[in-house]
Amino acid sequence: QVQLQESGPGLVKPSETLSLTCMVSGVSISKYFWSWIRQPPGKGLEWIANIYNIGTTTYNPSFNSRITISMDTSKNQFSLEVRSVTAADTAKYYCASASDSARFDYWGQGTMVTVSS
Amino acid sequence: EIVMTQSPAILSVSPGERVTLSCRASQSVSSNLAWYQQKPGQAPRLLIYGASTGATGIPARFSGSGSGTEFTLTISSLQSEDFAVYYCQQYDRWPLTFGGGTPVEIK
């Protein structure tokens, strides 16, 4: 069974870089689509970035090149970096996978990130 | 980007009622449309993909229809465990986009 588990810092200061990791079990990350999706408190879902085929990446343009998604096949995990964070980046960050097309079959439980000094 | 608009903004219903939720795309997404259910404190759960195909383990009371720009999620008889927020998502083009969600609340 596919399982995803996010890890992150919890609290990040404004202007700093947020780094998140998603550990995957039950399937090799060399398969499928792998995405990060976030949800600000009390609000809806926003897709951030996707990686598949060991390195093909797609980003949401609304992040103005502040983000980088990457994968480490040796650890079966993928990561997200968000640079120059502001309070608007405060959200629960989910990692998710899609076995076919970009509709998400599996989700992690999410990790809450607060941007505050 | 493709904008997804869901209606109604909120829905108050009684258990056992039939529920119909709508999702409209700003341009055609063919049948590349998914529906998710999210309960408080939980991650979203995939209900429907390909506009009308039920995901694994999803009860038959959930069904989807539509293509192009107009889509519908129907719950034939609402159960107590179905009170949640429902989101649509298009995966026809990057960037992937979600609708704003429709909360289904107890009347």
PDB file of C-alpha atoms in Angstrom:
ATOM      1  CA  GLN A   1       0.000   0.000   0.000  1.00  0.00           C
ATOM      2  CA  VAL A   2       1.300   3.434  -0.942  1.00  0.00           C
ATOM      3  CA  GLN A   3       2.007   5.673   2.037  1.00  0.00           C
ATOM      4  CA  LEU A   4       3.325   9.221   2.124  1.00  0.00           C
ATOM      5  CA  GLN A   5       4.715  11.067   5.132  1.00  0.00           C
ATOM      6  CA  GLU A   6       5.629  14.740   5.141  1.00  0.00           C
ATOM      7  CA  SER A   7       8.243  16.315   7.366  1.00  0.00           C
ATOM      8  CA  GLY A   8       8.979  19.990   7.823  1.00  0.00           C
ATOM      9  CA  PRO A   9      10.182  22.657  10.262  1.00  0.00           C
ATOM     10  CA  GLY A  10       6.802  23.785  11.625  1.00  0.00           C
ATOM     11  CA  LEU A  11       7.924  27.414  11.957  1.00  0.00           C
ATOM     12  CA  VAL A  12       9.888  29.503   9.466  1.00  0.00           C
ATOM     13  CA  LYS A  13      10.901  33.165   9.654  1.00  0.00           C
ATOM     14  CA  PRO A  14       9.879  35.614   6.914  1.00  0.00           C
ATOM     15  CA  SER A  15      12.357  35.843   4.013  1.00  0.00           C
ATOM     16  CA  GLU A  16      13.872  32.460   4.875  1.00  0.00           C
ATOM     17  CA  THR A  17      13.674  29.215   2.902  1.00  0.00           C
ATOM     18  CA  LEU A  18      11.154  26.498   3.702  1.00  0.00           C
ATOM     19  CA  SER A  19      12.259  22.921   3.077  1.00  0.00           C
ATOM     20  CA  LEU A  20       9.837  19.994   3.112  1.00  0.00           C
ATOM     21  CA  THR A  21      10.363  16.286   2.513  1.00  0.00           C
ATOM     22  CA  CYS A  22       7.921  13.520   1.637  1.00  0.00           C
ATOM     23  CA  MET A  23       8.962   9.962   2.426  1.00  0.00           C
ATOM     24  CA  VAL A  24       7.257   7.378   0.244  1.00  0.00           C
ATOM     25  CA  SER A  25       6.692   3.704   0.970  1.00  0.00           C
ATOM     26  CA  GLY A  26       4.908   0.976  -0.945  1.00  0.00           C
ATOM     27  CA  VAL A  27       5.994   2.096  -4.415  1.00  0.00           C
ATOM     28  CA  SER A  28       9.102   3.342  -6.135  1.00  0.00           C
ATOM     29  CA  ILE A  29       9.069   7.082  -6.772  1.00  0.00           C
ATOM     30  CA  SER A  30      10.522   6.354 -10.196  1.00  0.00           C
ATOM     31  CA  LYS A  31       6.893   5.643 -11.079  1.00  0.00           C
ATOM     32  CA  TYR A  32       3.819   7.866 -10.810  1.00  0.00           C
ATOM     33  CA  PHE A  33       3.387  11.627 -10.485  1.00  0.00           C
ATOM     34  CA  TRP A  34       4.441  13.308  -7.220  1.00  0.00           C
ATOM     35  CA  SER A  35       3.108  16.689  -6.152  1.00  0.00           C
ATOM     36  CA  TRP A  36       3.026  19.214  -3.363  1.00  0.00           C
ATOM     37  CA  ILE A  37      -0.297  20.861  -2.574  1.00  0.00           C
ATOM     38  CA  ARG A  38      -1.007  23.373   0.171  1.00  0.00           C
ATOM     39  CA  GLN A  39      -4.017  24.613   2.090  1.00  0.00           C
ATOM     40  CA  PRO A  40      -3.980  27.860   4.107  1.00  0.00           C
ATOM     41  CA  PRO A  41      -5.990  27.681   7.324  1.00  0.00           C
ATOM     42  CA  GLY A  42      -9.713  27.677   6.556  1.00  0.00           C
ATOM     43  CA  LYS A  43      -9.147  27.936   2.811  1.00  0.00           C
ATOM     44  CA  GLY A  44      -9.017  25.752  -0.273  1.00  0.00           C
ATOM     45  CA  LEU A  45      -6.371  23.668  -2.004  1.00  0.00           C
ATOM     46  CA  GLU A  46      -3.541  25.071  -4.128  1.00  0.00           C
ATOM     47  CA  TRP A  47      -1.299  22.911  -6.286  1.00  0.00           C
ATOM     48  CA  ILE A  48       2.362  23.920  -6.030  1.00  0.00           C
ATOM     49  CA  ALA A  49       4.593  21.642  -8.101  1.00  0.00           C
ATOM     50  CA  ASN A  50       4.917  18.185  -9.627  1.00  0.00           C
ATOM     51  CA  ILE A  51       7.776  15.842 -10.475  1.00  0.00           C
ATOM     52  CA  TYR A  52       7.730  12.552 -12.398  1.00  0.00           C
ATOM     53  CA  ASN A  53       9.795  10.349 -14.610  1.00  0.00           C
ATOM     54  CA  ILE A  54      12.832  10.924 -12.391  1.00  0.00           C
ATOM     55  CA  GLY A  55      13.202  14.612 -12.967  1.00  0.00           C
ATOM     56  CA  THR A  56      10.483  16.091 -15.154  1.00  0.00           C
ATOM     57  CA  THR A  57       9.171  19.041 -13.179  1.00  0.00           C
ATOM     58  CA  THR A  58       6.210  21.389 -13.515  1.00  0.00           C
ATOM     59  CA  TYR A  59       5.587  24.432 -11.346  1.00  0.00           C
ATOM     60  CA  ASN A  60       2.680  26.697 -10.543  1.00  0.00           C
ATOM     61  CA  PRO A  61       3.619  30.056 -12.123  1.00  0.00           C
ATOM     62  CA  SER A  62       1.936  31.916  -9.263  1.00  0.00           C
ATOM     63  CA  PHE A  63       4.983  31.137  -7.118  1.00  0.00           C
ATOM     64  CA  ASN A  64       7.176  33.347  -9.336  1.00  0.00           C
ATOM     65  CA  SER A  65      10.120  30.946  -9.457  1.00  0.00           C
ATOM     66  CA  ARG A  66      10.423  30.741  -5.640  1.00  0.00           C
ATOM     67  CA  ILE A  67      10.033  26.972  -5.613  1.00  0.00           C
ATOM     68  CA  THR A  68      12.076  23.899  -6.465  1.00  0.00           C
ATOM     69  CA  ILE A  69      10.856  20.294  -6.372  1.00  0.00           C
ATOM     70  CA  SER A  70      13.320  17.427  -6.437  1.00  0.00           C
ATOM     71  CA  MET A  71      13.493  13.715  -5.787  1.00  0.00           C
ATOM     72  CA  ASP A  72      16.016  11.337  -4.237  1.00  0.00           C
ATOM     73  CA  THR A  73      15.464   7.877  -5.634  1.00  0.00           C
ATOM     74  CA  SER A  74      18.024   6.331  -3.256  1.00  0.00           C
ATOM     75  CA  LYS A  75      15.876   7.407  -0.290  1.00  0.00           C
ATOM     76  CA  ASN A  76      12.548   7.051  -2.122  1.00  0.00           C
ATOM     77  CA  GLN A  77      11.538  10.565  -1.201  1.00  0.00           C
ATOM     78  CA  PHE A  78      10.887  13.903  -2.819  1.00  0.00           C
ATOM     79  CA  SER A  79      11.259  17.427  -1.537  1.00  0.00           C
ATOM     80  CA  LEU A  80      10.063  20.994  -1.919  1.00  0.00           C
ATOM     81  CA  GLU A  81      11.955  24.205  -1.331  1.00  0.00           C
ATOM     82  CA  VAL A  82      10.118  27.530  -1.048  1.00  0.00           C
ATOM     83  CA  ARG A  83      12.369  30.576  -0.965  1.00  0.00           C
ATOM     84  CA  SER A  84      11.690  34.048   0.450  1.00  0.00           C
ATOM     85  CA  VAL A  85       8.654  32.978   2.436  1.00  0.00           C
ATOM     86  CA  THR A  86       6.056  35.416   3.730  1.00  0.00           C
ATOM     87  CA  ALA A  87       3.024  35.076   5.989  1.00  0.00           C
ATOM     88  CA  ALA A  88       1.030  34.159   2.864  1.00  0.00           C
ATOM     89  CA  ASP A  89       2.972  30.882   2.751  1.00  0.00           C
ATOM     90  CA  THR A  90       1.479  29.791   6.078  1.00  0.00           C
ATOM     91  CA  ALA A  91      -0.454  26.625   5.268  1.00  0.00           C
ATOM     92  CA  LYS A  92      -0.718  22.890   5.693  1.00  0.00           C
ATOM     93  CA  TYR A  93       1.484  21.332   3.049  1.00  0.00           C
ATOM     94  CA  TYR A  94       0.490  17.980   1.594  1.00  0.00           C
ATOM     95  CA  CYS A  95       2.449  15.623  -0.591  1.00  0.00           C
ATOM     96  CA  ALA A  96       0.353  13.543  -2.936  1.00  0.00           C
ATOM     97  CA  SER A  97       0.764  10.979  -5.688  1.00  0.00           C
ATOM     98  CA  ALA A  98      -1.094  10.146  -8.872  1.00  0.00           C
ATOM     99  CA  SER A  99      -0.756   6.693 -10.390  1.00  0.00           C
ATOM    100  CA  ASP A 100      -2.219   7.791 -13.702  1.00  0.00           C
ATOM    101  CA  SER A 101      -2.627  11.332 -14.953  1.00  0.00           C
ATOM    102  CA  ALA A 102      -2.488  14.079 -12.347  1.00  0.00           C
ATOM    103  CA  ARG A 103      -5.408  13.118 -10.161  1.00  0.00           C
ATOM    104  CA  PHE A 104      -4.302  12.272  -6.676  1.00  0.00           C
ATOM    105  CA  ASP A 105      -4.925   8.780  -5.341  1.00  0.00           C
ATOM    106  CA  TYR A 106      -2.718   9.020  -2.296  1.00  0.00           C
ATOM    107  CA  TRP A 107      -2.040  11.835   0.163  1.00  0.00           C
ATOM    108  CA  GLY A 108       0.111  12.346   3.203  1.00  0.00           C
ATOM    109  CA  GLN A 109      -1.546  13.621   6.359  1.00  0.00           C
ATOM    110  CA  GLY A 110      -0.009  17.053   5.821  1.00  0.00           C
ATOM    111  CA  THR A 111       2.436  19.162   7.760  1.00  0.00           C
ATOM    112  CA  MET A 112       1.539  22.603   9.086  1.00  0.00           C
ATOM    113  CA  VAL A 113       4.000  25.397   8.361  1.00  0.00           C
ATOM    114  CA  THR A 114       3.719  28.812   9.986  1.00  0.00           C
ATOM    115  CA  VAL A 115       5.709  31.775   8.732  1.00  0.00           C
ATOM    116  CA  SER A 116       6.322  34.184  11.583  1.00  0.00           C
ATOM    117  CA  SER A 117       9.142  36.092  13.184  1.00  0.00           C
TER     118      SER A 117
ATOM    119  CA  GLU B   1      -4.684  29.040 -15.949  1.00  0.00           C
ATOM    120  CA  ILE B   2      -8.027  27.251 -15.898  1.00  0.00           C
ATOM    121  CA  VAL B   3     -10.318  28.623 -13.202  1.00  0.00           C
ATOM    122  CA  MET B   4     -12.609  26.123 -11.499  1.00  0.00           C
ATOM    123  CA  THR B   5     -15.807  27.517  -9.959  1.00  0.00           C
ATOM    124  CA  GLN B   6     -17.925  25.450  -7.595  1.00  0.00           C
ATOM    125  CA  SER B   7     -21.500  25.985  -6.538  1.00  0.00           C
ATOM    126  CA  PRO B   8     -23.307  26.366  -4.297  1.00  0.00           C
ATOM    127  CA  ALA B   9     -20.996  28.149  -1.892  1.00  0.00           C
ATOM    128  CA  ILE B  10     -22.432  26.068   0.927  1.00  0.00           C
ATOM    129  CA  LEU B  11     -25.139  23.417   1.125  1.00  0.00           C
ATOM    130  CA  SER B  12     -27.249  22.516   4.142  1.00  0.00           C
ATOM    131  CA  VAL B  13     -28.997  19.172   3.822  1.00  0.00           C
ATOM    132  CA  SER B  14     -30.628  16.475   5.913  1.00  0.00           C
ATOM    133  CA  PRO B  15     -29.398  12.872   6.018  1.00  0.00           C
ATOM    134  CA  GLY B  16     -31.024  10.775   3.323  1.00  0.00           C
ATOM    135  CA  GLU B  17     -31.415  13.651   0.884  1.00  0.00           C
ATOM    136  CA  ARG B  18     -30.031  13.655  -2.631  1.00  0.00           C
ATOM    137  CA  VAL B  19     -27.191  16.128  -3.117  1.00  0.00           C
ATOM    138  CA  THR B  20     -25.970  17.702  -6.340  1.00  0.00           C
ATOM    139  CA  LEU B  21     -22.777  19.772  -6.439  1.00  0.00           C
ATOM    140  CA  SER B  22     -21.600  21.697  -9.480  1.00  0.00           C
ATOM    141  CA  CYS B  23     -18.197  22.555 -10.889  1.00  0.00           C
ATOM    142  CA  ARG B  24     -17.559  24.768 -13.891  1.00  0.00           C
ATOM    143  CA  ALA B  25     -14.271  25.193 -15.766  1.00  0.00           C
ATOM    144  CA  SER B  26     -13.286  28.456 -17.455  1.00  0.00           C
ATOM    145  CA  GLN B  27     -12.342  26.441 -20.552  1.00  0.00           C
ATOM    146  CA  SER B  28     -12.808  22.870 -21.642  1.00  0.00           C
ATOM    147  CA  VAL B  29     -10.979  20.230 -19.603  1.00  0.00           C
ATOM    148  CA  SER B  30     -12.480  17.333 -21.564  1.00  0.00           C
ATOM    149  CA  SER B  31     -13.140  14.614 -18.951  1.00  0.00           C
ATOM    150  CA  ASN B  32      -9.988  15.340 -16.966  1.00  0.00           C
ATOM    151  CA  LEU B  33     -11.862  16.211 -13.808  1.00  0.00           C
ATOM    152  CA  ALA B  34     -11.583  14.761 -10.311  1.00  0.00           C
ATOM    153  CA  TRP B  35     -13.681  15.161  -7.179  1.00  0.00           C
ATOM    154  CA  TYR B  36     -12.316  14.970  -3.634  1.00  0.00           C
ATOM    155  CA  GLN B  37     -13.892  14.814  -0.188  1.00  0.00           C
ATOM    156  CA  GLN B  38     -12.172  16.462   2.767  1.00  0.00           C
ATOM    157  CA  LYS B  39     -13.215  16.099   6.394  1.00  0.00           C
ATOM    158  CA  PRO B  40     -11.889  18.375   9.163  1.00  0.00           C
ATOM    159  CA  GLY B  41      -8.278  17.636  10.046  1.00  0.00           C
ATOM    160  CA  GLN B  42      -7.905  15.077   7.261  1.00  0.00           C
ATOM    161  CA  ALA B  43      -6.280  15.024   3.855  1.00  0.00           C
ATOM    162  CA  PRO B  44      -8.549  15.064   0.813  1.00  0.00           C
ATOM    163  CA  ARG B  45      -9.766  11.699  -0.490  1.00  0.00           C
ATOM    164  CA  LEU B  46     -10.213  10.984  -4.173  1.00  0.00           C
ATOM    165  CA  LEU B  47     -13.842  10.138  -4.974  1.00  0.00           C
ATOM    166  CA  ILE B  48     -14.210  10.417  -8.745  1.00  0.00           C
ATOM    167  CA  TYR B  49     -11.775  10.752 -11.645  1.00  0.00           C
ATOM    168  CA  GLY B  50     -12.250  10.982 -15.381  1.00  0.00           C
ATOM    169  CA  ALA B  51     -15.394  12.978 -14.484  1.00  0.00           C
ATOM    170  CA  SER B  52     -17.423   9.827 -13.840  1.00  0.00           C
ATOM    171  CA  THR B  53     -15.233   6.912 -12.686  1.00  0.00           C
ATOM    172  CA  GLY B  54     -15.433   6.002  -9.030  1.00  0.00           C
ATOM    173  CA  ALA B  55     -12.113   5.647  -7.231  1.00  0.00           C
ATOM    174  CA  THR B  56     -11.264   2.425  -5.434  1.00  0.00           C
ATOM    175  CA  GLY B  57     -13.436   1.778  -2.398  1.00  0.00           C
ATOM    176  CA  ILE B  58     -15.809   4.689  -2.954  1.00  0.00           C
ATOM    177  CA  PRO B  59     -19.460   3.860  -2.192  1.00  0.00           C
ATOM    178  CA  ALA B  60     -21.837   3.635  -5.132  1.00  0.00           C
ATOM    179  CA  ARG B  61     -23.934   6.518  -3.804  1.00  0.00           C
ATOM    180  CA  PHE B  62     -21.252   8.875  -5.164  1.00  0.00           C
ATOM    181  CA  SER B  63     -21.428   9.516  -8.900  1.00  0.00           C
ATOM    182  CA  GLY B  64     -20.026  12.070 -11.292  1.00  0.00           C
ATOM    183  CA  SER B  65     -21.074  13.363 -14.675  1.00  0.00           C
ATOM    184  CA  GLY B  66     -20.245  15.995 -17.240  1.00  0.00           C
ATOM    185  CA  SER B  67     -17.547  16.884 -19.736  1.00  0.00           C
ATOM    186  CA  GLY B  68     -16.024  19.991 -21.240  1.00  0.00           C
ATOM    187  CA  THR B  69     -16.800  22.805 -18.819  1.00  0.00           C
ATOM    188  CA  GLU B  70     -19.769  21.595 -16.737  1.00  0.00           C
ATOM    189  CA  PHE B  71     -19.534  18.848 -14.136  1.00  0.00           C
ATOM    190  CA  THR B  72     -21.705  17.432 -11.374  1.00  0.00           C
ATOM    191  CA  LEU B  73     -21.092  15.314  -8.294  1.00  0.00           C
ATOM    192  CA  THR B  74     -24.184  13.558  -6.989  1.00  0.00           C
ATOM    193  CA  ILE B  75     -24.642  11.822  -3.662  1.00  0.00           C
ATOM    194  CA  SER B  76     -27.783   9.747  -4.028  1.00  0.00           C
ATOM    195  CA  SER B  77     -28.656   9.534  -0.324  1.00  0.00           C
ATOM    196  CA  LEU B  78     -26.511  11.548   2.052  1.00  0.00           C
ATOM    197  CA  GLN B  79     -25.106   9.603   4.987  1.00  0.00           C
ATOM    198  CA  SER B  80     -23.849  11.119   8.245  1.00  0.00           C
ATOM    199  CA  GLU B  81     -20.242  10.400   7.256  1.00  0.00           C
ATOM    200  CA  ASP B  82     -20.654  12.417   4.037  1.00  0.00           C
ATOM    201  CA  PHE B  83     -20.770  15.797   5.747  1.00  0.00           C
ATOM    202  CA  ALA B  84     -17.528  17.342   4.493  1.00  0.00           C
ATOM    203  CA  VAL B  85     -16.076  19.787   1.981  1.00  0.00           C
ATOM    204  CA  TYR B  86     -16.026  18.699  -1.659  1.00  0.00           C
ATOM    205  CA  TYR B  87     -13.480  19.951  -4.184  1.00  0.00           C
ATOM    206  CA  CYS B  88     -13.194  19.539  -7.928  1.00  0.00           C
ATOM    207  CA  GLN B  89      -9.817  19.565  -9.691  1.00  0.00           C
ATOM    208  CA  GLN B  90      -8.910  19.726 -13.356  1.00  0.00           C
ATOM    209  CA  TYR B  91      -5.895  17.827 -14.621  1.00  0.00           C
ATOM    210  CA  ASP B  92      -6.231  18.632 -18.287  1.00  0.00           C
ATOM    211  CA  ARG B  93      -3.572  21.341 -18.284  1.00  0.00           C
ATOM    212  CA  TRP B  94      -0.816  22.703 -16.087  1.00  0.00           C
ATOM    213  CA  PRO B  95      -1.053  24.352 -13.668  1.00  0.00           C
ATOM    214  CA  LEU B  96      -3.441  21.964 -11.972  1.00  0.00           C
ATOM    215  CA  THR B  97      -6.274  23.894 -10.377  1.00  0.00           C
ATOM    216  CA  PHE B  98      -8.910  23.218  -7.754  1.00  0.00           C
ATOM    217  CA  GLY B  99     -12.323  24.715  -7.217  1.00  0.00           C
ATOM    218  CA  GLY B 100     -12.919  26.675  -4.039  1.00  0.00           C
ATOM    219  CA  GLY B 101     -14.875  23.831  -2.448  1.00  0.00           C
ATOM    220  CA  THR B 102     -18.477  23.297  -1.381  1.00  0.00           C
ATOM    221  CA  PRO B 103     -19.084  22.506   2.293  1.00  0.00           C
ATOM    222  CA  VAL B 104     -21.986  20.126   2.838  1.00  0.00           C
ATOM    223  CA  GLU B 105     -23.428  20.763   6.278  1.00  0.00           C
ATOM    224  CA  ILE B 106     -26.125  19.221   8.411  1.00  0.00           C
ATOM    225  CA  LYS B 107     -29.458  21.049   8.103  1.00  0.00           C
TER     226      LYS B 107
END
